[in-house]
mmCIF file of C-alpha atoms in Angstrom:
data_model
loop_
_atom_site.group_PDB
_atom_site.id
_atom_site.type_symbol
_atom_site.label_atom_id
_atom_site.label_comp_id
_atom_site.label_asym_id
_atom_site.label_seq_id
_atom_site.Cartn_x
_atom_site.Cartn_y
_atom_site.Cartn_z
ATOM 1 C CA UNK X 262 -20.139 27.155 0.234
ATOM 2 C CA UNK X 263 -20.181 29.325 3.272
ATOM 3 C CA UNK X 264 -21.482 26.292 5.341
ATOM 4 C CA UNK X 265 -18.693 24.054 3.673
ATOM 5 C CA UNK X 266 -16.216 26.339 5.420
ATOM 6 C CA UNK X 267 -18.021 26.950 8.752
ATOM 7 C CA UNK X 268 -17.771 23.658 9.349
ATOM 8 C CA UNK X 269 -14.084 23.211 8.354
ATOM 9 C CA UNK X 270 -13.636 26.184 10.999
ATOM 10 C CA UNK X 271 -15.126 24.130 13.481
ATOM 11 C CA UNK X 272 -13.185 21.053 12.365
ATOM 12 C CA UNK X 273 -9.643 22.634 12.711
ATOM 13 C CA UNK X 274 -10.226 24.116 16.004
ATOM 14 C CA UNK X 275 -11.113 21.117 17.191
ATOM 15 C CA UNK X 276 -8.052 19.096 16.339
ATOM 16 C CA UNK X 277 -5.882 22.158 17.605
ATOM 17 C CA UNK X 278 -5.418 24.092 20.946
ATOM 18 C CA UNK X 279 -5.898 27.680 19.045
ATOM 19 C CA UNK X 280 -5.419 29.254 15.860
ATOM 20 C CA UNK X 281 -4.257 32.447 14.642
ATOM 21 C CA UNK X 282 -6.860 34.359 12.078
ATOM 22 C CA UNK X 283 -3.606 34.113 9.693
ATOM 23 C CA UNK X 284 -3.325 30.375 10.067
ATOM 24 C CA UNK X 285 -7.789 29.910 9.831
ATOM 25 C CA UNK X 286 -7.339 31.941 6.720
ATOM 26 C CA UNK X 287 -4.738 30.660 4.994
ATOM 27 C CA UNK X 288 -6.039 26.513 5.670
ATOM 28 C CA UNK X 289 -10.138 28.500 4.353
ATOM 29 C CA UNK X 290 -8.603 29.898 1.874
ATOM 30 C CA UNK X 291 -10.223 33.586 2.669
ATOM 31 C CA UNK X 292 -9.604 36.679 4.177
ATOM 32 C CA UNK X 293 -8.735 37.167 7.849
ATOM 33 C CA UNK X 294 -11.874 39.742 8.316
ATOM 34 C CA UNK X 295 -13.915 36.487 6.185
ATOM 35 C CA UNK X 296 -12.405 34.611 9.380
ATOM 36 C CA UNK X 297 -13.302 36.921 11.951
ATOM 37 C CA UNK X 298 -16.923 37.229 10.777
ATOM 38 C CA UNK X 299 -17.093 33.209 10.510
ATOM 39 C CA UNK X 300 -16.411 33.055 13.760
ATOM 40 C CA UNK X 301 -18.673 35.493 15.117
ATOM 41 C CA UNK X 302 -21.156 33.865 13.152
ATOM 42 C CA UNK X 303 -20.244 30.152 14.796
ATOM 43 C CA UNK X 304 -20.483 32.229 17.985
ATOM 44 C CA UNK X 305 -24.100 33.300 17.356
ATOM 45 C CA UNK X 306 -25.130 29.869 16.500
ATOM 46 C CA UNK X 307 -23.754 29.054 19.718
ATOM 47 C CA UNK X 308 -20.226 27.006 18.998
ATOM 48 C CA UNK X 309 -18.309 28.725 21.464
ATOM 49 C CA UNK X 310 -15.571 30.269 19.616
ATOM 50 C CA UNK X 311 -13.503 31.978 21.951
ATOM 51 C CA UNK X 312 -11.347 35.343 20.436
ATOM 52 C CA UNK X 313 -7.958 35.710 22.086
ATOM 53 C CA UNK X 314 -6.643 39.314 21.831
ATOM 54 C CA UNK X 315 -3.187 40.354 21.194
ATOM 55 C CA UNK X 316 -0.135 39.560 19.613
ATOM 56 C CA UNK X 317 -0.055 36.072 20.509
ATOM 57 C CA UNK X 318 -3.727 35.453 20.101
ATOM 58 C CA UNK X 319 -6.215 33.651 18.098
ATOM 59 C CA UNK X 320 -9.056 31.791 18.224
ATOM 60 C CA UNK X 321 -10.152 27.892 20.355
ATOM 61 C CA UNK X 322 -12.969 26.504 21.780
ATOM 62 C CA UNK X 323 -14.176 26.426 24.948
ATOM 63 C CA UNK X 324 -15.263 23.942 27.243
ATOM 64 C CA UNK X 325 -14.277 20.803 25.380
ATOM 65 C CA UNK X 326 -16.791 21.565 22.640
ATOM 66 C CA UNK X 327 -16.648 18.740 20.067
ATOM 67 C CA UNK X 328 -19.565 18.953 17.265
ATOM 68 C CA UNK X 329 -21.122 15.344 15.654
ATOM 69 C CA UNK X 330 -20.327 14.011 12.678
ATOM 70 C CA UNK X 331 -23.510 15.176 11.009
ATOM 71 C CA UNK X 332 -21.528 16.985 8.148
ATOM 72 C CA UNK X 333 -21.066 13.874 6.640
ATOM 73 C CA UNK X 334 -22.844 13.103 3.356
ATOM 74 C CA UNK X 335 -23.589 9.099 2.230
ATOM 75 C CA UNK X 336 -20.383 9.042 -0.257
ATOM 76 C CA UNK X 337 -17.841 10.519 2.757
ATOM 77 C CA UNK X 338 -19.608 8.022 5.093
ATOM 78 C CA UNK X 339 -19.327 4.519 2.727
ATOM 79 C CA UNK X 340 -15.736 5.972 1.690
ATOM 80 C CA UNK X 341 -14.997 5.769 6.216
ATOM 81 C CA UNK X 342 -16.228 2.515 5.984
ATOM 82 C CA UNK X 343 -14.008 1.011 3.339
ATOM 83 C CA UNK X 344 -11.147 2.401 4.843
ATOM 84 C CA UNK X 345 -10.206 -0.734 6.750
ATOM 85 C CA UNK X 346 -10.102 -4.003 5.374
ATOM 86 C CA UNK X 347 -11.362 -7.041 7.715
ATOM 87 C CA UNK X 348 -9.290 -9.687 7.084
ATOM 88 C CA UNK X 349 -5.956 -7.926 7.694
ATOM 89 C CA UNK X 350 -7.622 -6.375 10.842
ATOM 90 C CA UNK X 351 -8.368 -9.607 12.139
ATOM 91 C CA UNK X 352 -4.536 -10.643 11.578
ATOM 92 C CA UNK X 353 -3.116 -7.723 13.299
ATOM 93 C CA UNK X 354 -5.193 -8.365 16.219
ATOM 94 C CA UNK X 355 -7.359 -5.039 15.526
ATOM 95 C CA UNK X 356 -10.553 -6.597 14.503
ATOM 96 C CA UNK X 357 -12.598 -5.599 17.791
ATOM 97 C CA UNK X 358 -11.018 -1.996 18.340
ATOM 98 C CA UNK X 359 -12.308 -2.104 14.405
ATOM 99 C CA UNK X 360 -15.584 -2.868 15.298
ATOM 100 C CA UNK X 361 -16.042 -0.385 17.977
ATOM 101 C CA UNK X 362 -14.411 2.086 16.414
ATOM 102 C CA UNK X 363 -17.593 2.263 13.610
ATOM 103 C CA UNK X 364 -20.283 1.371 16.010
ATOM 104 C CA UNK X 365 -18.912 5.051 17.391
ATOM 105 C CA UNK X 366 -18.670 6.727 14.098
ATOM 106 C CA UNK X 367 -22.192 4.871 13.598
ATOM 107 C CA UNK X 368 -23.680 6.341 16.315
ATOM 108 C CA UNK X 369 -22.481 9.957 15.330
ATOM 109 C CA UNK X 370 -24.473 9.993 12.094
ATOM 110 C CA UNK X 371 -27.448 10.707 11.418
ATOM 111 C CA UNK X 372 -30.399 8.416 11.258
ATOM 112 C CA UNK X 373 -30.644 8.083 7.208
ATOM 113 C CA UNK X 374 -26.629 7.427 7.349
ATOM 114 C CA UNK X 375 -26.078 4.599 9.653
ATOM 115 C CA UNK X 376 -26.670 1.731 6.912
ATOM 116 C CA UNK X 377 -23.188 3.072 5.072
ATOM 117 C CA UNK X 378 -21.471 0.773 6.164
ATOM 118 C CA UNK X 379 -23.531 -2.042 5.330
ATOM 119 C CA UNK X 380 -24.231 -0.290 2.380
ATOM 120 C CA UNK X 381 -20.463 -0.142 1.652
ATOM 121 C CA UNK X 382 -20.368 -3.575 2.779
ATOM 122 C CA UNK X 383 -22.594 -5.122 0.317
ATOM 123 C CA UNK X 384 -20.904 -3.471 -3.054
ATOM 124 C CA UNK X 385 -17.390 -3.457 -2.336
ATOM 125 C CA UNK X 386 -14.930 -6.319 -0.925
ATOM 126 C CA UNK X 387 -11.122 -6.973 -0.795
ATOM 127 C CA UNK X 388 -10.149 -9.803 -1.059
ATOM 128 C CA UNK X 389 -5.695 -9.703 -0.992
ATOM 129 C CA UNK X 390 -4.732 -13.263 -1.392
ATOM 130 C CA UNK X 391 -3.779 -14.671 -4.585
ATOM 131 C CA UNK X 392 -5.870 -17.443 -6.526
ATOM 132 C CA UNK X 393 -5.753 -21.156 -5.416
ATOM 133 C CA UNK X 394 -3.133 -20.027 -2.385
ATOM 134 C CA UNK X 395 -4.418 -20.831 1.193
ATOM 135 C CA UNK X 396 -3.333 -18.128 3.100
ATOM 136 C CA UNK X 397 -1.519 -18.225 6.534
ATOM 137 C CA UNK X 398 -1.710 -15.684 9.375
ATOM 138 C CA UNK X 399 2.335 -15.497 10.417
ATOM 139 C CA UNK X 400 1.718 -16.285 14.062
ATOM 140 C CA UNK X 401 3.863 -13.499 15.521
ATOM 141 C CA UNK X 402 1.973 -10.877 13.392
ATOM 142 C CA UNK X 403 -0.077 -9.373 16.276
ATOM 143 C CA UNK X 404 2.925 -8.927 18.264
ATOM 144 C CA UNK X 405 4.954 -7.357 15.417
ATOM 145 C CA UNK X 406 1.946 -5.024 14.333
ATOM 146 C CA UNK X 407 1.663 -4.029 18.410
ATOM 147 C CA UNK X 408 4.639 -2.850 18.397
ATOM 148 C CA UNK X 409 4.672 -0.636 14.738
ATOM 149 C CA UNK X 410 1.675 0.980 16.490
ATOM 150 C CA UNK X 411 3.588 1.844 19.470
ATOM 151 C CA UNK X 412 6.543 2.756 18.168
ATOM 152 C CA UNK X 413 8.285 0.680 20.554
ATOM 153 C CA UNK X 414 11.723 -1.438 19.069
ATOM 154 C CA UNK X 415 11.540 -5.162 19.039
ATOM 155 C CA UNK X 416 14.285 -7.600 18.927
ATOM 156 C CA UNK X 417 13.639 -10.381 16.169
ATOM 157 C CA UNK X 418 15.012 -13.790 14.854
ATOM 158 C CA UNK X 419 14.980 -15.059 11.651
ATOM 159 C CA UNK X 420 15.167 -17.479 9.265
ATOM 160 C CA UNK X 421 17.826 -16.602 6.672
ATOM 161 C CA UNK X 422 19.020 -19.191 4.237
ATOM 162 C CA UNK X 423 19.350 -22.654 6.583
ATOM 163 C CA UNK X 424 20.785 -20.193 9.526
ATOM 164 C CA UNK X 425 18.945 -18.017 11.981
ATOM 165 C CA UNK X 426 19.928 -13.944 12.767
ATOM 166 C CA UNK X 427 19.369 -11.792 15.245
ATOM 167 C CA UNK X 428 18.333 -8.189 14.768
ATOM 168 C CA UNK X 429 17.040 -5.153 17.179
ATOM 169 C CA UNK X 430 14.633 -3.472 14.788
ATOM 170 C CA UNK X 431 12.449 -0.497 14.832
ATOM 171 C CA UNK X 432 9.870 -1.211 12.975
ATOM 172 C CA UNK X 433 7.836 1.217 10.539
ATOM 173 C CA UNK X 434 5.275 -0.333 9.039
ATOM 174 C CA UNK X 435 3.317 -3.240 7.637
ATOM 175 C CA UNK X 436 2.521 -4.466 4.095
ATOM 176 C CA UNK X 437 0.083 -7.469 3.472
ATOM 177 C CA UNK X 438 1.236 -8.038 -0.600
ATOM 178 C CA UNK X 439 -0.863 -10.836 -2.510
ATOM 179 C CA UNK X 440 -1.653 -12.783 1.145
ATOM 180 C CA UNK X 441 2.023 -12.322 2.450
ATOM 181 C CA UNK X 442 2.789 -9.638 5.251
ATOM 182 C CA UNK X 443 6.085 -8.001 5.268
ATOM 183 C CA UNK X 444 7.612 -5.655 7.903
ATOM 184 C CA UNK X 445 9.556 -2.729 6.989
ATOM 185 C CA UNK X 446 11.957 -1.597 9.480
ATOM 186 C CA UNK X 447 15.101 0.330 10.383
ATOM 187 C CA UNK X 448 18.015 -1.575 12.045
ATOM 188 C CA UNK X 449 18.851 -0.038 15.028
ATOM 189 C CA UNK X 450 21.535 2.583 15.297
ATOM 190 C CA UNK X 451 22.436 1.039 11.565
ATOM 191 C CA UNK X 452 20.231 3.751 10.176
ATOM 192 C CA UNK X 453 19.104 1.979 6.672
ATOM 193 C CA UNK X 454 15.683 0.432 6.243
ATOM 194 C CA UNK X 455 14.794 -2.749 4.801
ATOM 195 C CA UNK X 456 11.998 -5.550 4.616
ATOM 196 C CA UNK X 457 11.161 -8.245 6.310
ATOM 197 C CA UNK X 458 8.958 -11.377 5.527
ATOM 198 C CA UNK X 459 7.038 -12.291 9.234
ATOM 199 C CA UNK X 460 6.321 -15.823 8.286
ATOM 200 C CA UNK X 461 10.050 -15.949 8.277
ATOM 201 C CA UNK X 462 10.261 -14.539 12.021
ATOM 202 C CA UNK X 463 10.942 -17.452 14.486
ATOM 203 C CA UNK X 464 11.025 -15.331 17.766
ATOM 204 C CA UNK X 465 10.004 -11.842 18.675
ATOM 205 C CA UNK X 466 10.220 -9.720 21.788
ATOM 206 C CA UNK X 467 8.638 -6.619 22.016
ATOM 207 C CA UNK X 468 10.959 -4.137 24.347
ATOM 208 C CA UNK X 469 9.341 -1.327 26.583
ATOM 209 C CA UNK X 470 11.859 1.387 24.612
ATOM 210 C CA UNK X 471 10.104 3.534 21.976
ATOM 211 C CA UNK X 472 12.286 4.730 18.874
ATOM 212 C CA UNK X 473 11.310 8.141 17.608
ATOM 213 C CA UNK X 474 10.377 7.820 14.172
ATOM 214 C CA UNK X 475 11.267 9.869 11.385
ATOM 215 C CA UNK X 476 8.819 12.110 9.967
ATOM 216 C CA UNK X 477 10.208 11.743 6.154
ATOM 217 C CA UNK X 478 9.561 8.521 6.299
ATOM 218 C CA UNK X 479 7.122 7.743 3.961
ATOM 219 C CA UNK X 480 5.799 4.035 3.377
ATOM 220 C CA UNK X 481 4.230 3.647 0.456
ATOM 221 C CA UNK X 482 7.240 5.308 -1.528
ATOM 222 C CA UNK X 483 9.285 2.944 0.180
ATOM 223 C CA UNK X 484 7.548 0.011 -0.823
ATOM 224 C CA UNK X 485 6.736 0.703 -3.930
ATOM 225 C CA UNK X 486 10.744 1.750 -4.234
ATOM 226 C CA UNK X 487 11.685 -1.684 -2.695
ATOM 227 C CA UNK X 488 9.302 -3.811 -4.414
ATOM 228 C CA UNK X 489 10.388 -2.366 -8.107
ATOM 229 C CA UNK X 490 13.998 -2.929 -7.235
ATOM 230 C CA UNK X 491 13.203 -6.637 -5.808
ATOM 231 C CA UNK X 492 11.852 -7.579 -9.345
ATOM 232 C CA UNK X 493 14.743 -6.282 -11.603
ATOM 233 C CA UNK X 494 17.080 -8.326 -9.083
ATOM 234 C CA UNK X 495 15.271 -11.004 -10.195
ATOM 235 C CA UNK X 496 15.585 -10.792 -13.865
ATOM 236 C CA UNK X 497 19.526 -11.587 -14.372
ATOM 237 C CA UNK X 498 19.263 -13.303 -17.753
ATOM 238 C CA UNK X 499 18.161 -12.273 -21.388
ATOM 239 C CA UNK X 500 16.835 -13.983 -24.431
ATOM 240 C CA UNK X 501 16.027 -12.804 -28.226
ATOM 241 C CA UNK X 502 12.565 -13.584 -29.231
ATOM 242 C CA UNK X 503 10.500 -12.343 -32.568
ATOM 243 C CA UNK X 504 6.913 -11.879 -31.573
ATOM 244 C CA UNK X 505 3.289 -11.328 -33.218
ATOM 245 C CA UNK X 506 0.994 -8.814 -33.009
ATOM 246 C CA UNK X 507 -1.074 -10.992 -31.137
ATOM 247 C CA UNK X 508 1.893 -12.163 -29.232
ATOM 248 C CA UNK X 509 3.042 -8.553 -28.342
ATOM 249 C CA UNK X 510 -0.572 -7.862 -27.023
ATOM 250 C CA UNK X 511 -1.012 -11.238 -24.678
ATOM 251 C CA UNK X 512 3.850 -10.322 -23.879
ATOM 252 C CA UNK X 513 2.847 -8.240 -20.479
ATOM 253 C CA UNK X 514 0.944 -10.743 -19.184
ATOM 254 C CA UNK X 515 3.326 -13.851 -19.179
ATOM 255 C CA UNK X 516 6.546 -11.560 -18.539
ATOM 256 C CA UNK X 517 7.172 -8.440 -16.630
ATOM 257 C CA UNK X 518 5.401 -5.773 -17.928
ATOM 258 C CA UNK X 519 7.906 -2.930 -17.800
ATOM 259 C CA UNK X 520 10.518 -5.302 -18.820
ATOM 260 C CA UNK X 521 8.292 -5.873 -22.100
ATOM 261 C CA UNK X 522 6.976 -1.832 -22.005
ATOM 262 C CA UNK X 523 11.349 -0.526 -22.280
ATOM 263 C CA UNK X 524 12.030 -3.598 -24.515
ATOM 264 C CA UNK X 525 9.007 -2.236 -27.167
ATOM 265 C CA UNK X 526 11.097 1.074 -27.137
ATOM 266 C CA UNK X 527 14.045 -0.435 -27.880
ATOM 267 C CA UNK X 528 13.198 -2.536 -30.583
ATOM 268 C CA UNK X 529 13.078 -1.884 -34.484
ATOM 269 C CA UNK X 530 9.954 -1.327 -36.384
ATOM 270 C CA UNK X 531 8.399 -4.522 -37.320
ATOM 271 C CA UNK X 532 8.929 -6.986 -40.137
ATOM 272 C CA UNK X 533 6.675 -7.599 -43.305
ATOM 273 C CA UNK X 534 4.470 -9.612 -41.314
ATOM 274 C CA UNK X 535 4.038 -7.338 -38.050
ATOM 275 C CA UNK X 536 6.555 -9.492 -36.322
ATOM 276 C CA UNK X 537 8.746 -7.438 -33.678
ATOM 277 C CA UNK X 538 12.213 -8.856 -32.665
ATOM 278 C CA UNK X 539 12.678 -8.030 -28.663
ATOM 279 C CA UNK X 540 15.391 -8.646 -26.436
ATOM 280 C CA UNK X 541 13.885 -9.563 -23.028
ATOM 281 C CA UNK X 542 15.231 -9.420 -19.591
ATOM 282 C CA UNK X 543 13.830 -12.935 -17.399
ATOM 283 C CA UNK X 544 14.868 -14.795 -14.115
ATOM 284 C CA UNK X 545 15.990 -17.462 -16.017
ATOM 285 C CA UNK X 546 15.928 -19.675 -18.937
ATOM 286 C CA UNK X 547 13.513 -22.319 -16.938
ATOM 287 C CA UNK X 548 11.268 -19.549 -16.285
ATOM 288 C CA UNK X 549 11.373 -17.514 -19.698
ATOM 289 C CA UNK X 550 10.860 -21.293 -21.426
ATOM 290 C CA UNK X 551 7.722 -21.460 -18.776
ATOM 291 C CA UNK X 552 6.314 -17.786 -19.548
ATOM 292 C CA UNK X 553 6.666 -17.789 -23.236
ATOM 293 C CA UNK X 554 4.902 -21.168 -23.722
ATOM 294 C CA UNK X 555 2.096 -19.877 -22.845
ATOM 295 C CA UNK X 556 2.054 -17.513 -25.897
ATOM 296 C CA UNK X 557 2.406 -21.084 -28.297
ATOM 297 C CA UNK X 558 2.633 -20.177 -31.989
ATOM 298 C CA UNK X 559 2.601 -16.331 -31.288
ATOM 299 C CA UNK X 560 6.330 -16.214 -29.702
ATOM 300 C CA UNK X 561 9.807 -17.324 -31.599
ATOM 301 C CA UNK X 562 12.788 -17.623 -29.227
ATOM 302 C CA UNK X 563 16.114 -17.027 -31.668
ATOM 303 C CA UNK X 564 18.614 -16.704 -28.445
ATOM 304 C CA UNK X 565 19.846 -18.344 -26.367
ATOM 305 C CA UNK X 566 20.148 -21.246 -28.768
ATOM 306 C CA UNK X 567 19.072 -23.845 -25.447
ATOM 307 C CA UNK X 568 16.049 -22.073 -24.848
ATOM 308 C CA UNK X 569 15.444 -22.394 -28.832
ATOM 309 C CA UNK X 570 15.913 -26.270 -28.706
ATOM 310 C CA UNK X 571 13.706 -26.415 -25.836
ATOM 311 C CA UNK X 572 10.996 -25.317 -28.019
ATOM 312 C CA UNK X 573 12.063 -27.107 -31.121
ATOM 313 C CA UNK X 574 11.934 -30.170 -28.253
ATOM 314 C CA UNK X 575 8.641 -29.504 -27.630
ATOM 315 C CA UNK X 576 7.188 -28.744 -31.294
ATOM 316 C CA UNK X 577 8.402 -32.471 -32.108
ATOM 317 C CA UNK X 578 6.536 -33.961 -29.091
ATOM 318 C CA UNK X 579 3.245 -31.486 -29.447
ATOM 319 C CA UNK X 580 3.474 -32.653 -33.357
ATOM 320 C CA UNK X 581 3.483 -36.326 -32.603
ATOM 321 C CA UNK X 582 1.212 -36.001 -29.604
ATOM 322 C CA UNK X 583 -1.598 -34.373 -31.836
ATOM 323 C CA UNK X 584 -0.724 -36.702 -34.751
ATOM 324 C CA UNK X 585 0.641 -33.740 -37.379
#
């Protein structure tokens, strides 16, 4: 345990210019004497902790003193490795500041560490792209991602509808959902954030004037915000259906699943035969008649009556197709 935290000690000194014995003991979660005999002990095993005196002291170290990554055990060291995923680094532009950036880490470990990452390699894989889509690197993507890593605003074009618009953007951040890579961005001096597809970008210019970012900003809540409201935008109609048991098992995987999840709460317990009556919120009658095919004898669609005689269309043609 004590070596656990000796190390820590060492860590946070050296990603700070000094720390007061207050500050080391409230991130150790010990004592400020535990802290003061931590660091003499450093000091005797000669990491050259350096004791400032006085009201406005604390403790650094000296010299540029930077200690090896040899505190790292083989889970911490696979878990570095999987931190970045190729493909997407290759897009952005990144892949060879990737690659030295773990010969590096490589070369800080010790000997029986430096196969994690081909260790790491050879178990685990992400693969983003959806099934039996090709996907396509936007071509302005390394320009776009450039500038989200400098912080630096970028004026953009395009495409929306059969027109073309012009924006000056900061942008945030990037998100690479099933194959497609989206930018999230603030308008500037508009102040609201929104998203961005970059396949859709037809012209970008990276300016030499950083944007200060704001530090509440926090991606993956906005994403995950943004992305929840894009799919109830797209679910504007409704239809009545009376479903199976088998049905309402196989329901979240044709439709929406939270759309099926709040409809289940809603409904009424289920018939004498198990079946549940739901009223379920889809983009359209085209795609709820495509979604609850799929579910064949397990799914009855009482409303709208169109959707109903699509089906009743399609029992009559199954039927004399397969000679009933």
């Amino acid at each position: 345990m004590r070596a656990a935290r000796l190390i820590k000690m060492v860590l946070l000194l050296q990603s700070r210019p000094a720390m007061t014995a207050a500050e080391l003991a409230r991130e150790l979660e010990v004592s400020e004497r535990t802290v003061t005999r931590d660091a003499q002990a450093l000091s005797e095993a000669g990491v050259p902790v350096y004791a400032d005196r006085g009201r406005a002291g604390g403790y650094r170290l000296i010299g540029g003193y930077r200690t090896r990554l040899t505190g790292l055990g083989r889970s911490e060291a696979e878990a570095l490795f999987l931190s970045g995923v190729p493909g997407a680094l290759r897009e952005m532009g990144l892949e060879d500041a990737a690659s030295a950036a773990t010969l590096k880490v490589s070369a800080a470990l010790m000997p029986s560490l430096r196969d994690a990452s081909r260790s790491a390699a050879q178990r685990f894989h992400l693969d983003a792209p959806n099934w039996f889509k090709e996907p396509k690197t936007p071509e302005l993507l390394p320009v776009v991602a450039d500038a989200v890593w400098d912080d630096r605003r970028i004026v953009a074009r395009y495409r929306r509808g059969e027109s073309e618009v012009g924006r000056e953007l900061e942008p945030y951040g990037l998100v690479l959902k099933a194959g497609v890579w989206y930018l999230c961005a603030r308008v500037a001096g508009h102040g609201s954030y929104r998203v961005y597809r970059i396949d859709r970008f037809t012209a970008v210019d990276r300016g030499e004037e950083r944007f200060e970012r704001d530090g509440e900003f926090d991606l993956p809540g906005f994403w995950e915000e943004r992305a929840e409201q894009f799919a109830r935008s797209l679910l504007r109609a409704e239809v009545v259906v009376r479903v199976s048991p088998g049905g309402v098992r196989r329901l979240p995987y044709t439709v929406d699943p939270q759309s099926v999840r709040e409809a289940l709460r809603a409904a009424d317990a289920p018939d004498g035969d198990g079946w549940v009556t739901l009223t379920l919120p889809v983009e359209s009658e085209e795609v709820a008649h495509t979604q609850l095919a799929a579910l064949g004898p397990e799914v009855e669609v009482l409303a709208p009556q169109s959707l109903r005689e699509r089906f009743t269309d399609d029992a009559i043609r199954l039927a004399a197709l397969y000679g009933a």
